[in-house]
Coordinates of C-alpha atoms in Angstrom, one line a residue:
M1 CA 0.4 -0.3 -0.1
K2 CA 3.1 2.4 0.8
S3 CA 4.7 1.5 -2.1
L4 CA 1.5 2.5 -4.3
L5 CA 1.3 5.6 -2.2
Y6 CA 4.5 6.7 -3.3
L7 CA 4.1 5.5 -6.9
L8 CA 1.1 7.8 -6.9
L9 CA 2.6 10.7 -5.6
F10 CA 5.7 10.1 -8.0
T11 CA 3.6 10.2 -10.8
T12 CA 1.1 13.2 -10.2
S13 CA 4.4 15.0 -9.5
A14 CA 5.9 14.2 -12.9
L15 CA 3.0 15.3 -14.1
R16 CA 2.4 18.6 -13.3
A17 CA 6.2 19.1 -13.8
Q18 CA 5.0 18.7 -17.2
V19 CA 3.0 22.1 -17.7
A20 CA 5.0 25.1 -17.4
T21 CA 3.6 29.1 -17.3
I22 CA 5.7 31.4 -19.0
T23 CA 5.7 35.1 -18.6
L24 CA 7.0 37.0 -21.7
L25 CA 8.3 40.7 -21.2
D26 CA 9.5 43.4 -23.0
A27 CA 13.1 43.5 -22.3
T28 CA 13.5 47.1 -22.4
T29 CA 10.0 48.5 -21.3
H30 CA 9.2 45.3 -18.9
Q31 CA 5.8 45.2 -20.1
P32 CA 3.8 42.3 -21.2
I33 CA 4.6 40.9 -24.9
P34 CA 1.0 39.7 -25.8
N35 CA 0.5 36.9 -28.9
A36 CA 3.9 36.1 -28.7
E37 CA 3.9 32.6 -29.9
A38 CA 6.1 29.9 -28.4
Y39 CA 6.3 25.9 -30.1
Y40 CA 8.6 23.4 -30.8
P41 CA 9.8 23.2 -34.3
T42 CA 10.0 19.3 -33.7
T43 CA 6.3 18.1 -33.2
L44 CA 5.0 22.5 -33.8
N45 CA 2.6 22.0 -30.4
G46 CA 2.6 25.2 -29.0
T47 CA 0.6 28.3 -28.0
I48 CA 0.0 32.3 -28.1
T49 CA 0.5 34.6 -24.9
N50 CA -2.9 36.5 -23.3
A51 CA -2.8 40.0 -23.1
E52 CA -0.3 39.8 -19.7
G53 CA 2.4 38.0 -22.0
K54 CA 1.6 34.7 -20.0
L55 CA 1.2 31.2 -21.6
R56 CA 1.0 27.6 -20.4
I57 CA 2.7 24.9 -22.4
N58 CA 3.1 21.0 -22.1
I59 CA 6.4 20.6 -21.9
E60 CA 8.6 18.6 -23.9
N61 CA 12.4 17.2 -23.6
D62 CA 13.1 19.9 -26.5
T63 CA 14.0 23.2 -27.3
L64 CA 11.3 25.9 -26.9
T65 CA 11.2 28.7 -29.6
L66 CA 9.7 32.3 -28.4
S67 CA 9.3 34.6 -30.9
H68 CA 6.9 38.0 -31.8
I69 CA 7.4 40.4 -34.7
G70 CA 9.2 43.1 -34.0
Y71 CA 11.3 41.3 -31.3
Q72 CA 14.5 38.7 -31.3
T73 CA 13.6 34.9 -31.5
K74 CA 14.8 33.2 -28.1
K75 CA 15.5 29.7 -27.9
I76 CA 15.5 27.7 -24.6
F77 CA 15.9 24.0 -23.5
T78 CA 13.0 22.8 -21.4
P79 CA 13.9 19.5 -19.5
P80 CA 10.9 17.9 -17.9
H81 CA 11.7 19.7 -14.5
F82 CA 11.0 23.0 -16.3
N83 CA 8.3 25.1 -14.4
T84 CA 7.3 28.8 -14.1
T85 CA 9.2 31.2 -15.2
T86 CA 9.9 35.2 -16.9
I87 CA 11.9 35.4 -19.7
H88 CA 12.4 39.0 -21.7
L89 CA 12.6 39.2 -25.5
Q90 CA 14.9 42.0 -27.1
P91 CA 13.0 44.5 -29.7
Y92 CA 14.6 45.1 -32.8
E93 CA 15.7 48.4 -33.5
I94 CA 13.3 49.9 -36.2
Q95 CA 14.9 52.3 -38.4
L96 CA 12.7 54.6 -40.9
D97 CA 13.7 53.7 -44.7
E98 CA 15.9 56.6 -46.1
V99 CA 14.2 56.2 -49.4
V100 CA 11.2 58.5 -50.7
V101 CA 8.2 56.1 -49.4
Y102 CA 6.2 57.4 -51.3
N103 CA 7.5 55.6 -54.6
Y104 CA 7.4 52.3 -52.6
P105 CA 6.5 49.5 -54.9
L106 CA 4.2 48.1 -52.8
K107 CA 1.5 46.3 -55.4
E108 CA 4.7 45.0 -57.2
K109 CA 6.2 43.6 -53.9
V110 CA 2.6 41.9 -53.6
K111 CA 2.6 40.5 -57.1
Y112 CA 6.2 38.9 -55.7
V113 CA 4.2 37.3 -53.5
I114 CA 1.3 36.1 -55.5
D115 CA 3.4 34.7 -58.0
N116 CA 6.2 32.5 -55.8
Y117 CA 3.2 31.8 -53.2
F118 CA 3.8 27.9 -53.3
K119 CA 7.8 28.3 -52.8
L120 CA 7.2 30.7 -49.9
Y121 CA 4.3 29.2 -48.1
D122 CA 3.5 25.4 -47.0
T123 CA 0.6 24.1 -49.3
Q124 CA 0.7 20.4 -48.5
S125 CA -3.0 19.0 -47.0
K126 CA -2.7 19.1 -42.9
I127 CA -4.7 19.7 -40.0
L128 CA -4.1 22.5 -37.8
E129 CA -5.1 22.6 -34.4
I130 CA -6.4 25.7 -33.3
T131 CA -7.8 27.6 -30.2
Y132 CA -10.4 29.6 -31.2
R133 CA -11.8 32.5 -29.2
E134 CA -14.3 35.3 -28.7
K135 CA -14.4 38.2 -26.4
Y136 CA -17.2 40.9 -26.0
L137 CA -17.3 43.7 -24.2
K138 CA -20.0 46.4 -23.9
N139 CA -19.0 49.7 -22.4
D140 CA -15.8 48.1 -20.9
T141 CA -17.5 45.0 -19.3
L142 CA -16.5 41.7 -20.0
I143 CA -20.2 40.1 -21.4
R144 CA -19.2 37.4 -23.1
L145 CA -16.3 34.8 -23.4
Y146 CA -15.9 31.7 -25.1
Q147 CA -13.0 29.3 -26.2
V148 CA -12.9 26.3 -27.7
Q149 CA -10.6 23.5 -29.1
L150 CA -10.7 22.7 -33.0
D151 CA -9.2 20.7 -36.0
W152 CA -9.3 22.7 -39.2
W153 CA -8.2 20.8 -42.1
S154 CA -6.7 22.7 -45.0
K155 CA -5.1 21.4 -48.2
N156 CA -3.3 25.2 -48.7
H157 CA -4.0 28.4 -47.8
I158 CA -5.4 29.8 -51.3
L159 CA -9.0 30.6 -50.9
Q160 CA -10.9 29.1 -53.6
F161 CA -14.0 32.1 -53.7
K162 CA -16.1 30.3 -56.6
K163 CA -16.5 27.4 -53.7
S164 CA -19.0 27.7 -50.6
L165 CA -17.2 28.3 -47.2
N166 CA -18.2 24.7 -46.2
D167 CA -16.1 23.4 -49.0
N168 CA -13.1 25.7 -48.2
L169 CA -13.1 25.2 -44.4
H170 CA -13.2 22.0 -42.7
I171 CA -13.9 22.6 -39.4
H172 CA -14.4 20.1 -36.5
L173 CA -15.0 21.3 -32.6
K174 CA -13.3 19.4 -30.0
N175 CA -14.3 20.8 -26.7
T176 CA -14.9 23.8 -24.9
D177 CA -12.5 25.3 -22.7
Y178 CA -14.3 28.0 -21.4
S179 CA -18.0 29.4 -22.2
K180 CA -20.0 32.1 -20.1
I181 CA -22.6 34.6 -21.4
S182 CA -23.7 37.4 -19.6
N183 CA -27.7 38.4 -19.9
P184 CA -27.6 37.4 -24.0
D185 CA -30.9 39.3 -24.4
E186 CA -30.3 42.4 -22.7
G187 CA -29.2 45.6 -25.4
V188 CA -26.2 44.5 -27.7
N189 CA -25.2 42.0 -25.4
S190 CA -25.8 39.2 -28.1
A191 CA -24.0 41.5 -31.2
F192 CA -21.3 39.2 -32.9
F193 CA -19.2 39.0 -36.5
Y194 CA -21.3 36.5 -38.9
P195 CA -18.7 33.9 -40.1
N196 CA -19.5 34.2 -44.0
F197 CA -17.4 37.8 -42.7
I198 CA -14.6 36.9 -41.1
L199 CA -13.5 33.3 -42.0
P200 CA -12.4 34.3 -45.5
Y201 CA -9.4 36.2 -43.8
L202 CA -8.1 33.2 -42.7
H203 CA -6.3 32.9 -46.1
L204 CA -3.9 35.4 -46.9
N205 CA -4.9 35.0 -50.8
F206 CA -7.9 37.0 -49.6
Y207 CA -5.5 40.0 -48.5
L208 CA -3.1 39.5 -51.4
I209 CA -6.2 39.7 -53.7
A210 CA -7.5 42.9 -52.0
L211 CA -3.9 44.5 -52.2
N212 CA -3.7 43.8 -55.7
N213 CA -6.7 45.3 -56.8
A214 CA -6.7 48.2 -54.4
K215 CA -6.7 52.1 -55.3
D216 CA -5.5 55.3 -54.0
I217 CA -2.4 53.7 -52.2
E218 CA -0.7 55.9 -50.2
I219 CA 2.5 54.9 -48.6
K220 CA 2.6 56.8 -45.0
K221 CA 6.2 54.8 -43.7
V222 CA 8.9 52.3 -44.6
E223 CA 10.8 51.3 -41.7
K224 CA 13.5 48.3 -41.3
D225 CA 14.4 45.9 -38.2
H226 CA 17.0 42.7 -38.5
Q227 CA 14.4 40.8 -40.3
H228 CA 11.8 42.8 -41.8
T229 CA 10.8 45.5 -43.9
I230 CA 7.7 47.4 -42.4
V231 CA 5.1 49.4 -44.8
T232 CA 2.7 51.4 -43.4
F233 CA -0.2 52.4 -45.7
N234 CA -3.7 54.1 -46.6
A235 CA -5.5 52.3 -49.8
Q236 CA -9.1 51.5 -50.8
V237 CA -9.9 47.9 -51.5
Y238 CA -12.8 46.2 -51.9
I239 CA -13.9 42.9 -49.8
N240 CA -17.0 42.5 -52.6
K241 CA -17.1 44.0 -55.8
N242 CA -19.4 46.7 -55.3
E243 CA -18.2 47.4 -51.7
P244 CA -14.9 49.5 -50.8
V245 CA -13.4 49.7 -47.8
D246 CA -10.8 52.1 -47.2
L247 CA -8.0 51.5 -44.9
Q248 CA -5.9 53.5 -42.8
N249 CA -2.2 52.9 -40.8
S250 CA -2.6 49.3 -42.6
V251 CA 0.8 47.4 -42.0
I252 CA 2.5 44.5 -43.6
Y253 CA 5.9 43.1 -42.7
F254 CA 7.8 41.9 -45.8
D255 CA 11.0 39.0 -44.9
K256 CA 13.9 40.4 -45.8
N257 CA 15.8 37.4 -47.3
T258 CA 12.4 35.6 -48.9
Q259 CA 10.3 38.8 -49.3
A260 CA 7.6 36.9 -48.0
I261 CA 4.5 38.5 -46.1
K262 CA 4.9 37.2 -42.2
Q263 CA 2.3 39.8 -40.9
I264 CA -0.4 42.0 -42.1
S265 CA -2.9 43.9 -40.8
F266 CA -5.5 45.8 -42.3
T267 CA -7.2 48.4 -40.7
Q268 CA -10.7 49.9 -41.4
K269 CA -11.0 53.5 -41.2
P270 CA -14.0 54.0 -38.9
T271 CA -17.8 54.4 -40.6
N272 CA -20.9 55.2 -39.9
G273 CA -24.1 53.0 -40.3
E274 CA -27.4 52.0 -39.3
G275 CA -29.7 48.7 -39.3
I276 CA -32.5 46.8 -37.7
S277 CA -31.6 43.8 -34.6
Q278 CA -31.7 40.5 -36.3
K279 CA -33.7 39.0 -32.7
K280 CA -36.1 41.6 -31.4
K281 CA -36.2 43.8 -35.0
I282 CA -34.9 46.9 -33.4
P283 CA -33.6 50.0 -35.1
Y284 CA -30.0 50.8 -34.1
K285 CA -27.6 53.2 -35.7
T286 CA -23.7 52.7 -35.2
F287 CA -21.3 55.3 -34.8
D288 CA -17.2 54.7 -35.1
N289 CA -17.4 51.7 -36.4
K290 CA -14.0 50.4 -36.7
G291 CA -12.1 46.9 -37.1
T292 CA -8.5 45.3 -37.7
W293 CA -7.6 42.1 -39.2
Q294 CA -4.4 40.6 -38.5
I295 CA -2.9 37.1 -39.8
T296 CA 0.5 35.7 -38.9
F297 CA 2.8 33.2 -40.4
T298 CA 5.6 31.4 -38.7
P299 CA 8.8 29.3 -40.0
Y300 CA 7.5 25.6 -40.7
K301 CA 9.8 23.2 -43.2
N302 CA 11.9 26.2 -44.5
K303 CA 8.3 27.8 -45.9
L304 CA 5.7 29.7 -43.8
L305 CA 2.6 28.5 -42.4
F306 CA -0.3 29.7 -40.8
S307 CA 0.3 30.7 -36.9
S308 CA -2.8 33.4 -35.6
Y309 CA -5.6 35.4 -37.2
S310 CA -7.7 37.7 -34.9
I311 CA -10.3 40.1 -36.2
K312 CA -11.3 43.2 -33.4
G313 CA -14.1 45.3 -33.9
S314 CA -15.2 48.7 -31.8
I315 CA -18.7 49.9 -32.7
I316 CA -21.1 52.9 -30.7
F317 CA -24.7 51.5 -31.1
Q318 CA -27.5 53.9 -30.4
Y319 CA -30.9 52.0 -30.0
Q320 CA -34.2 52.9 -27.9
G321 CA -32.5 56.5 -26.5
K322 CA -30.0 54.6 -25.1
T323 CA -26.0 54.6 -26.3
D324 CA -23.6 51.4 -26.0
Q325 CA -20.1 50.9 -27.0
A326 CA -19.2 47.6 -27.9
Y327 CA -15.9 45.8 -28.6
I328 CA -15.9 42.4 -30.1
E329 CA -12.7 40.4 -30.8
Q330 CA -11.9 36.9 -32.2
S331 CA -8.7 34.9 -32.7
F332 CA -7.6 31.6 -34.1
L333 CA -4.5 30.6 -32.6
R334 CA -2.6 27.7 -34.1
T335 CA -1.4 25.4 -31.4
G336 CA -0.2 22.0 -33.2
V337 CA -0.1 20.4 -36.7
K338 CA -1.2 17.0 -38.2
E339 CA 0.0 16.1 -41.3
G340 CA -2.0 14.8 -43.4
G341 CA -5.4 13.2 -42.3
H342 CA -9.1 14.0 -42.9
I343 CA -12.6 15.3 -41.6
K344 CA -15.2 13.0 -41.8
K345 CA -17.9 15.0 -43.1
S346 CA -20.3 13.9 -40.3
D347 CA -17.5 15.9 -37.8
R348 CA -17.6 19.1 -39.3
I349 CA -19.7 22.0 -38.6
D350 CA -21.8 24.1 -40.9
V351 CA -19.2 27.4 -40.9
N352 CA -22.2 29.7 -41.9
N353 CA -23.4 29.4 -38.8
P354 CA -22.0 31.5 -35.1
F355 CA -19.6 29.0 -33.4
F356 CA -21.6 29.7 -29.9
Q357 CA -24.2 27.5 -31.9
Y358 CA -22.3 24.3 -31.3
I359 CA -20.6 24.8 -27.7
T360 CA -19.6 21.5 -26.6
P361 CA -19.2 20.4 -22.9
H362 CA -16.3 21.8 -20.8
K363 CA -13.3 19.6 -20.2
P364 CA -11.5 21.2 -17.7
N365 CA -7.6 21.3 -17.5
Q366 CA -7.5 20.8 -21.3
A367 CA -7.0 24.7 -22.3
K368 CA -4.2 25.6 -24.5
F369 CA -4.3 29.4 -23.8
I370 CA -4.5 30.9 -20.9
L371 CA -7.0 33.3 -19.5
T372 CA -5.9 36.7 -18.1
T373 CA -6.7 37.7 -14.3
A374 CA -10.0 39.5 -15.7
E375 CA -11.2 36.7 -18.2
Q376 CA -10.6 34.3 -15.1
D377 CA -12.9 36.4 -12.7
F378 CA -15.3 36.8 -15.2
I379 CA -15.7 32.8 -15.4
N380 CA -15.8 32.3 -12.3
Q381 CA -18.7 34.5 -11.4

């Protein structure tokens, strides 16, 4: 009996030692670094830091890569006993390009990426393990938060626009990490992005086509660090043929060596609008409606592979004599890769429907993305 007790204690201790919490800070400002990636190059198992710069990861007896656009990549060996620690990443020095920035050939650079897409990006069939999150705040108060684990099958990252979303995106929802919604029928608490609006942006091709057909491109500045050429620009792009979107202070990171795009952020110029709520048919107006879409790629077998995608929107609603400010954030974070594979049709969700319609039972201790203190307090309420 005593031997069994020792064995159980040893096993429990060993299991705990396999999970570590890491905090990433800027080496200069000592501020947290959100959305930094941590992964093992051999297995590509990993995760991304939260808004507090914290991540939790299953430890492998291997070298862990810590990276973020604009910072020097750091690699650390993590033996089985590796535990909680704080790590500082050194920011690259940014230099303004001395060339006349308004002559920067942005379309020419984008055309190069289009022409060399299959050479620059991994396009083999695989299943990406993803943490999907949605976060909603009303008047700076957290109202809705859910996080799920899903598998996303992709043959390549070029979206064929002639096909339906369900033909291009095969998604299987595995389990729910967290889920909490406060008073969903109150005011604008149920506001969300439609999948057919956000999901095409999971593919770099969407941005490339938009930029290739963009009008009124204005280069604001061109900067360089050790690894990237960083271009900030304004432009008018077309999401649909008859729906122009004005971008302002949008940013592209070009890899200096390969000229591939490693990160791109589209930021929409604020707009106003109006509509009628879907459920209660209440007329409303929107003001200062703005959003940002960002996609990031990281190295994989000498090419680049999808790493993360996020869309963030801020809107002021006026309805029935009330004014509410809403903030919505949705993100897809790669946490692993399975070569080949397939998702059976019976296991796929209909991606035309909001993800919250498919919330599955919560499985404790399975979360691959750690909550911030405020988010954990909200879940615990």
